[in-house]
Coordinates of N, CA and C in Angstrom, one line a residue:
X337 N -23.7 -6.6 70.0 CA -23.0 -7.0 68.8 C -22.3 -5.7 68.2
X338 N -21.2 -6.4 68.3 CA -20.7 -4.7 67.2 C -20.5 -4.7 66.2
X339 N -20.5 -3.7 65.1 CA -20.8 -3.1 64.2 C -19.8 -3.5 63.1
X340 N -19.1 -4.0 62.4 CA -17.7 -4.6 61.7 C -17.7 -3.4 60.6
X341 N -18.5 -2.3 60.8 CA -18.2 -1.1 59.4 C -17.5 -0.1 60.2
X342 N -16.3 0.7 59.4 CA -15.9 2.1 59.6 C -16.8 2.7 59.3
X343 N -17.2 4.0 60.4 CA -17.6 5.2 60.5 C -17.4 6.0 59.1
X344 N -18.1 6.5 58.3 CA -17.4 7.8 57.7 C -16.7 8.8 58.4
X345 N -15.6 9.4 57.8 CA -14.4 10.0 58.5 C -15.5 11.1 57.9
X346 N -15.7 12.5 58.6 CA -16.0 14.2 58.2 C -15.0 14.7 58.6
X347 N -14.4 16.0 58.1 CA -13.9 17.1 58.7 C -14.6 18.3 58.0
X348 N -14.4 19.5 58.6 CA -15.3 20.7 58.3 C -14.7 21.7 58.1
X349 N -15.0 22.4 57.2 CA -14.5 23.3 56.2 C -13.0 23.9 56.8
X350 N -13.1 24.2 58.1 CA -11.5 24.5 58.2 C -10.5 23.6 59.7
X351 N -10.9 22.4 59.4 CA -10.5 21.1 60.0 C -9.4 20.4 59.7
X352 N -9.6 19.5 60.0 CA -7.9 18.8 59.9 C -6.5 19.2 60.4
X353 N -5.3 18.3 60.4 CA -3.9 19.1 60.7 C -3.9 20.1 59.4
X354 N -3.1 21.3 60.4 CA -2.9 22.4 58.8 C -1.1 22.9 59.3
X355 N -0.8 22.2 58.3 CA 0.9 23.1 58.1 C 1.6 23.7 57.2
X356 N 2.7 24.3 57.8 CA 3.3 25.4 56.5 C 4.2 24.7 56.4
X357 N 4.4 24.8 54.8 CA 5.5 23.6 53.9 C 6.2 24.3 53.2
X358 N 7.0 24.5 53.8 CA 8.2 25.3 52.3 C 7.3 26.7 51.8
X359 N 6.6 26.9 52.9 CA 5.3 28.5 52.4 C 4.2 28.8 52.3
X360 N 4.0 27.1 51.8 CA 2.5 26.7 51.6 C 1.6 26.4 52.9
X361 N 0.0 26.6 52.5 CA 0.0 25.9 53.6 C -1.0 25.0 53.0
X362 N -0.7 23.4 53.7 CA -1.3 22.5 53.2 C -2.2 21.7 54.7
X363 N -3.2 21.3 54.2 CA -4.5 20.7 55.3 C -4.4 19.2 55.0
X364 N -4.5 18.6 56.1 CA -4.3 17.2 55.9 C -5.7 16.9 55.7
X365 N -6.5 16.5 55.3 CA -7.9 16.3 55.3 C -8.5 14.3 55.8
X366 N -7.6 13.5 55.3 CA -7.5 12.2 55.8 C -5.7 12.1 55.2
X367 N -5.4 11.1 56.6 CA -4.3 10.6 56.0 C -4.3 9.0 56.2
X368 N -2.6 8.6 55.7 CA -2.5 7.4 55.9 C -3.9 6.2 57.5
X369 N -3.1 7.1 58.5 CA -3.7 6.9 60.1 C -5.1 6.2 59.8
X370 N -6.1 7.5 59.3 CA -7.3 6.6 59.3 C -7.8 6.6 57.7
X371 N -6.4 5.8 57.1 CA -6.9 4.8 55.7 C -6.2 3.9 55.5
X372 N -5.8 3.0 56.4 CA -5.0 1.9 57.1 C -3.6 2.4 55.6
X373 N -3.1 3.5 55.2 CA -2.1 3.5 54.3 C -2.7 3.4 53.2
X374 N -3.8 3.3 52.6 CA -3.8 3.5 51.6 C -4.2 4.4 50.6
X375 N -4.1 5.6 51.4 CA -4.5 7.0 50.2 C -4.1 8.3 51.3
X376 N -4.1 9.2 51.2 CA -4.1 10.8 51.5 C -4.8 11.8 51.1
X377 N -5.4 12.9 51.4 CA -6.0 13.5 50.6 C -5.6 15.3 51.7
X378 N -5.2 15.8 50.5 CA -4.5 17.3 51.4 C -5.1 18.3 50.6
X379 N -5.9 19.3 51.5 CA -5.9 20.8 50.5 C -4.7 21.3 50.7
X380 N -4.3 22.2 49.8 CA -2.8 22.8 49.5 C -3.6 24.5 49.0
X381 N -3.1 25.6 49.9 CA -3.2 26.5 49.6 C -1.9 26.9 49.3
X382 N -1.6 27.7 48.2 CA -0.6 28.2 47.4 C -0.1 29.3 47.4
X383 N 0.6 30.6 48.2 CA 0.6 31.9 47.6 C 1.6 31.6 46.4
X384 N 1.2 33.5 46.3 CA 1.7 33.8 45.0 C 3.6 33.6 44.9
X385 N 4.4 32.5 43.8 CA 5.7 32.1 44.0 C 5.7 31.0 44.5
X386 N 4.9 30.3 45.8 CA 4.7 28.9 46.0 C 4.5 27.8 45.4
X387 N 5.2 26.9 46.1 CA 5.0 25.4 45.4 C 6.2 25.0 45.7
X388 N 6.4 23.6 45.6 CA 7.7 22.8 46.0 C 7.9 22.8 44.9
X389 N 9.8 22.9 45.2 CA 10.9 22.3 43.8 C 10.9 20.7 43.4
X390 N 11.8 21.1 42.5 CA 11.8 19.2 41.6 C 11.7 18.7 42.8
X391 N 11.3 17.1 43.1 CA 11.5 16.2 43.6 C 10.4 14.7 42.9
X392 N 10.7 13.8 43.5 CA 10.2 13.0 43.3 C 9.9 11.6 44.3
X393 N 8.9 10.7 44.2 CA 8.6 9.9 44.9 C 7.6 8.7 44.1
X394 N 9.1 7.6 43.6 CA 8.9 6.3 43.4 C 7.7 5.6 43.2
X395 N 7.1 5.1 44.7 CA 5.8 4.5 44.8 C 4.6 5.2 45.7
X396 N 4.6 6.4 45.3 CA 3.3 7.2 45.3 C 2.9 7.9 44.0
X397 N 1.9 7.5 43.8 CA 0.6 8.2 42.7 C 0.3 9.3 43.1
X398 N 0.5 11.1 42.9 CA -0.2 12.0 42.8 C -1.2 12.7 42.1
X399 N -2.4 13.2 42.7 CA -3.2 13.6 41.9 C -3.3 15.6 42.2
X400 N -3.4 15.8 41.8 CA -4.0 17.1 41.7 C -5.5 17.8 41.1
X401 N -6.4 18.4 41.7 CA -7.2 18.8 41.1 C -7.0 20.3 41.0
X402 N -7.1 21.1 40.2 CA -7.3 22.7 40.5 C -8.5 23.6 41.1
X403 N -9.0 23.8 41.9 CA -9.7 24.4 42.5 C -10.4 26.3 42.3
X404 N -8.8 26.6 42.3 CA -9.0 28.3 42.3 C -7.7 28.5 41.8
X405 N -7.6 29.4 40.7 CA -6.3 29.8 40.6 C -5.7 28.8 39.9
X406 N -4.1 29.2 39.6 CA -3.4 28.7 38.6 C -1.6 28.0 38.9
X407 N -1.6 27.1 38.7 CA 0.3 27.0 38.5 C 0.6 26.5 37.7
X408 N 1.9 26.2 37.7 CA 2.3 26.3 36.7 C 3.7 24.9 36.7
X409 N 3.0 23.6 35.8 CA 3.5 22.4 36.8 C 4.4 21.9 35.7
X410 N 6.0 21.8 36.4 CA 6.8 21.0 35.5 C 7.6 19.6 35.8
X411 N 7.6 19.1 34.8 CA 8.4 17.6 35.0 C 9.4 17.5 34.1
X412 N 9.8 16.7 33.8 CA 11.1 15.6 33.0 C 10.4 15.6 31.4
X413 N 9.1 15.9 31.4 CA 8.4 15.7 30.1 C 7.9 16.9 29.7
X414 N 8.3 17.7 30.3 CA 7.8 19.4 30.3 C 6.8 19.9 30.8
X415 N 6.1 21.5 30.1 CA 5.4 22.0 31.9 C 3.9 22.3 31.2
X416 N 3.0 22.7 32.2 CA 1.9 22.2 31.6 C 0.9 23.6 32.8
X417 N 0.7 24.4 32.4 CA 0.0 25.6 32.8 C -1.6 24.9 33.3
X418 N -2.1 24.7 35.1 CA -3.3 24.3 35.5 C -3.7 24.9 36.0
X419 N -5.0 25.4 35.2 CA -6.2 26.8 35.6 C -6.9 25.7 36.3
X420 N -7.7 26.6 36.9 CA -8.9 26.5 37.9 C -9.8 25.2 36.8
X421 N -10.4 24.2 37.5 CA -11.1 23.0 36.9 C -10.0 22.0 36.8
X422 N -8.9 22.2 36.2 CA -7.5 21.5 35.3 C -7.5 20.0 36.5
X423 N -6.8 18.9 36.1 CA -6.4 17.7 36.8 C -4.9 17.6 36.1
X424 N -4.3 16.9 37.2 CA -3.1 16.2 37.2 C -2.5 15.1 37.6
X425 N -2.1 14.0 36.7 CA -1.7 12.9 37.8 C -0.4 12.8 37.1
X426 N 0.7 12.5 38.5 CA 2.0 11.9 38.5 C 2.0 10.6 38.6
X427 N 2.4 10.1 38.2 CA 2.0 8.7 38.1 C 3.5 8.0 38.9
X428 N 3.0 6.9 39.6 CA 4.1 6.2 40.3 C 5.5 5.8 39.0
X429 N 6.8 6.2 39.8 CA 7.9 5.8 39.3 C 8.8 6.6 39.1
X430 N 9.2 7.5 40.2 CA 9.3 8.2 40.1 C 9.5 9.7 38.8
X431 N 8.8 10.1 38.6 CA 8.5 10.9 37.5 C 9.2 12.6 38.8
X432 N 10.0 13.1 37.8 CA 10.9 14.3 39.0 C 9.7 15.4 38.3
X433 N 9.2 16.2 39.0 CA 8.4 17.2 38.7 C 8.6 18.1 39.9
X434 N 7.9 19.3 39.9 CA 7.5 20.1 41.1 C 6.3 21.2 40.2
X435 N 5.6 22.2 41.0 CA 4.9 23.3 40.8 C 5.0 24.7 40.9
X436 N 4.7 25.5 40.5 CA 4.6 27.2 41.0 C 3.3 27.7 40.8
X437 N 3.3 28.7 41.6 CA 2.3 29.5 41.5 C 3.2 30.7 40.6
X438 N 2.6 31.3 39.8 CA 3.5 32.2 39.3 C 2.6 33.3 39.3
X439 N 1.2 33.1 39.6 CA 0.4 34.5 39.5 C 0.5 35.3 40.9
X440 N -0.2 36.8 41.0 CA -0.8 37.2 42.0 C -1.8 36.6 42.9
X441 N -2.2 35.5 42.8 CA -3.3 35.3 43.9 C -3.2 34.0 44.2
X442 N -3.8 33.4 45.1 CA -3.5 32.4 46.1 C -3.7 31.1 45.1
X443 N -3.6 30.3 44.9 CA -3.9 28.9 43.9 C -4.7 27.9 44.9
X444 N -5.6 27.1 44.4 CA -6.2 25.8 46.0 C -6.5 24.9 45.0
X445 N -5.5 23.6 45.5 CA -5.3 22.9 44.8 C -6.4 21.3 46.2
X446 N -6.7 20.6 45.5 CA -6.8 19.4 46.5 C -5.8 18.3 45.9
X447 N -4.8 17.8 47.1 CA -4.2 16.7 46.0 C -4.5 14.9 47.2
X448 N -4.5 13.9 46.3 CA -5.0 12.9 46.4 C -3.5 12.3 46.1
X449 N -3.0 11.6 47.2 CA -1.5 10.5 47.2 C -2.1 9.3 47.8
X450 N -1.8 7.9 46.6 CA -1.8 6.7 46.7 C -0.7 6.1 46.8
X451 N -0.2 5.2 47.5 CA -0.4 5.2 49.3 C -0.6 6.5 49.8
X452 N -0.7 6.4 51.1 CA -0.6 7.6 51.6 C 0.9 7.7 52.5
X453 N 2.1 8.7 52.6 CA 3.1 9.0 53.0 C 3.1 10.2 53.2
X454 N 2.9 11.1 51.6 CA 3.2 12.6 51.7 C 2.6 13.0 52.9
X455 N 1.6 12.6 53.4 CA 1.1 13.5 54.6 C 1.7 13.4 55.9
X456 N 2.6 12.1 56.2 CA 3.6 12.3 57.0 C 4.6 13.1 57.0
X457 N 5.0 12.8 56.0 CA 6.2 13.8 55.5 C 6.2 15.0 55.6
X458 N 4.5 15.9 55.5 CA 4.6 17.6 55.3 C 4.3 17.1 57.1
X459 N 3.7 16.5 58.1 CA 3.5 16.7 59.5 C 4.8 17.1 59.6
X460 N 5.7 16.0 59.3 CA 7.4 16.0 60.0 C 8.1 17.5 59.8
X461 N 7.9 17.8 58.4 CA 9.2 19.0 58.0 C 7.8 20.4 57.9
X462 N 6.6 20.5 58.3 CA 5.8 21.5 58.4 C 6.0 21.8 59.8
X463 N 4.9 23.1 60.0 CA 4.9 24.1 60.9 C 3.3 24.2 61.4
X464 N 2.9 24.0 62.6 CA 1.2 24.4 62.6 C 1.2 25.4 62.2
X465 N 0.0 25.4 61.4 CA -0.5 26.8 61.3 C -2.1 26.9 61.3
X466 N -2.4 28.3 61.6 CA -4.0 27.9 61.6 C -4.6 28.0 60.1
X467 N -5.8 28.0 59.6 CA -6.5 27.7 58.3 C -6.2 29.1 57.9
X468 N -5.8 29.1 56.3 CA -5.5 30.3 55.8 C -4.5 30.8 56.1
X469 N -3.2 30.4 57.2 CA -2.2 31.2 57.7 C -1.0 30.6 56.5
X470 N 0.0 31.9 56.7 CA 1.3 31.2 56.0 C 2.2 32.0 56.6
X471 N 3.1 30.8 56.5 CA 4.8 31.6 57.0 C 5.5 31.3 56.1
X472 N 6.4 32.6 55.7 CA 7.5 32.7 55.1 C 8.3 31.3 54.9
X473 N 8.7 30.9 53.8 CA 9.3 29.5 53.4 C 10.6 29.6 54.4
X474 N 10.9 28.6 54.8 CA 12.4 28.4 55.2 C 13.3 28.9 54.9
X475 N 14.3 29.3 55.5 CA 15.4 29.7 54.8 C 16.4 28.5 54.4
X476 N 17.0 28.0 53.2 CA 17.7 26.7 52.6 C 19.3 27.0 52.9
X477 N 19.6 26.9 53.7 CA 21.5 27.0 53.9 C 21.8 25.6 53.4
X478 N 23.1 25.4 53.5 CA 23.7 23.9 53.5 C 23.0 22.8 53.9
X479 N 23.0 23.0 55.7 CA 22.7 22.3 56.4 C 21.0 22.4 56.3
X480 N 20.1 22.8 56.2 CA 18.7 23.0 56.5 C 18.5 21.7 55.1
X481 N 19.2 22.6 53.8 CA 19.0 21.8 52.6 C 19.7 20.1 52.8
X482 N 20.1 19.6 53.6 CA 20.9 18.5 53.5 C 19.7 17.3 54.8
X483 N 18.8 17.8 55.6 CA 18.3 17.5 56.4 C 17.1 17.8 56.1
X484 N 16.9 18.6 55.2 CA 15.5 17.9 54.3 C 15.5 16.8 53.6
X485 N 16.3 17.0 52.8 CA 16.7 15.6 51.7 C 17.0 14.4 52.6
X486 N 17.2 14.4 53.7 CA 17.5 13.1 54.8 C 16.0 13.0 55.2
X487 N 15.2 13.9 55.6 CA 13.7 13.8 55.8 C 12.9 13.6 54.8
X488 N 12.8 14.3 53.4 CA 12.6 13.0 52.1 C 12.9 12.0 51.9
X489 N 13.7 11.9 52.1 CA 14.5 10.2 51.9 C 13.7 9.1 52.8
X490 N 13.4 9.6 53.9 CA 13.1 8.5 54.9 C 11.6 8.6 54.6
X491 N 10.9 9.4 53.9 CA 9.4 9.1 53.4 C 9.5 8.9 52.2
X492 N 10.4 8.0 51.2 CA 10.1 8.0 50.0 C 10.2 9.0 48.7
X493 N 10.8 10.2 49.1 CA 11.2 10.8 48.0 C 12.0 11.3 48.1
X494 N 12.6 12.5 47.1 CA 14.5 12.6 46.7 C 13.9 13.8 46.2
X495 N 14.5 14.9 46.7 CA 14.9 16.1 46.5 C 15.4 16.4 45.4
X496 N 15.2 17.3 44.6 CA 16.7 17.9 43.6 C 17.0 19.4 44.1
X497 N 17.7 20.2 43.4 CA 18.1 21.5 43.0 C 17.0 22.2 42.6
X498 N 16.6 23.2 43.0 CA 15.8 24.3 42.1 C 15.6 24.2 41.1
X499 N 16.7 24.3 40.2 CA 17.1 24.6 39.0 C 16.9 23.4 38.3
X500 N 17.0 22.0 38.7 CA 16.7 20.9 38.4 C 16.1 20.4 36.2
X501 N 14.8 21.1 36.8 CA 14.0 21.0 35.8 C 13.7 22.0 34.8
X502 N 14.9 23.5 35.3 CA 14.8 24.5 34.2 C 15.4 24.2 32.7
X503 N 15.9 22.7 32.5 CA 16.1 22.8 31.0 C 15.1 21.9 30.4
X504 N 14.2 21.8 31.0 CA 12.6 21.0 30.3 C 12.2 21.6 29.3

């Protein structure tokens, strides 16, 4: 007779896909795959100046917890400094926000997305890397910037400008 329960999913301390995102490097810890779509959960290591620009995504819920370290998180409603302990949620609809690290030292954030997508999205436009590794963010030309925003788009979110949310 078989069993009609899922397994608990484990990974271990430096497990999971790990790729570099725009600098960062983020750990897929569970994704969509084995939660039939309904959640994500990514550690996000941060150096110092890291974090993605404005964008935003419609029908995903993000959560952030702060772990270690600090950024420095803005939106459309203004910015909101997250030390170590701090939580954040973006709430579905699209709300345009992004993050920085603006200190010296590494930030470790865990973030939680309902559905789960974002973790496709950083597989697609990331880089393997091993645990703790980072590579230099991309370089943004015309073209590089215009084929991201076509690889956002096709997971659900929309890109802005850098500069986007500097008059918050």
């Amino acid at each position: 007779m078989e069993n009609p329960k899922k397994s608990p999913i484990t990974i271990g301390a430096k497990g999971g896909k790990i790729f570099s995102v725009v600098g960062d490097t983020y750990r897929i810890l569970v994704g969509g795959a084995e939660t039939n779509g309904a959640f994500a959960a990514i550690d996000m290591l941060i150096p110092p100046n890291g974090g993605p620009g404005p964008h935003e995504h419609a029908q995903i819920e993000e959560s952030f917890y702060v772990i270690e370290g600090e950024i420095e998180v803005k939106s459309e409603f203004g910015e909101y400094i997250a030390t170590k302990g701090s939580f954040v949620n973006i709430p579905k609809g699209g709300v345009v926000h992004g993050f920085k690290n603006k200190t010296d030292k590494i930030a470790h954030l865990l973030c939680v997305v309902v559905p789960s997508g974002l973790d496709t999205f950083f597989e697609e436009i990331g880089k393997p890397v091993g645990y703790g590794e980072f590579l230099p963010p991309p370089p943004m030309d015309p073209e590089s910037a215009k084929q991201l925003m076509a690889i956002a788009e096709k997971h659900g979110q929309k890109v802005f400008p850098p500069d986007y949310l500097d008059k918050v």
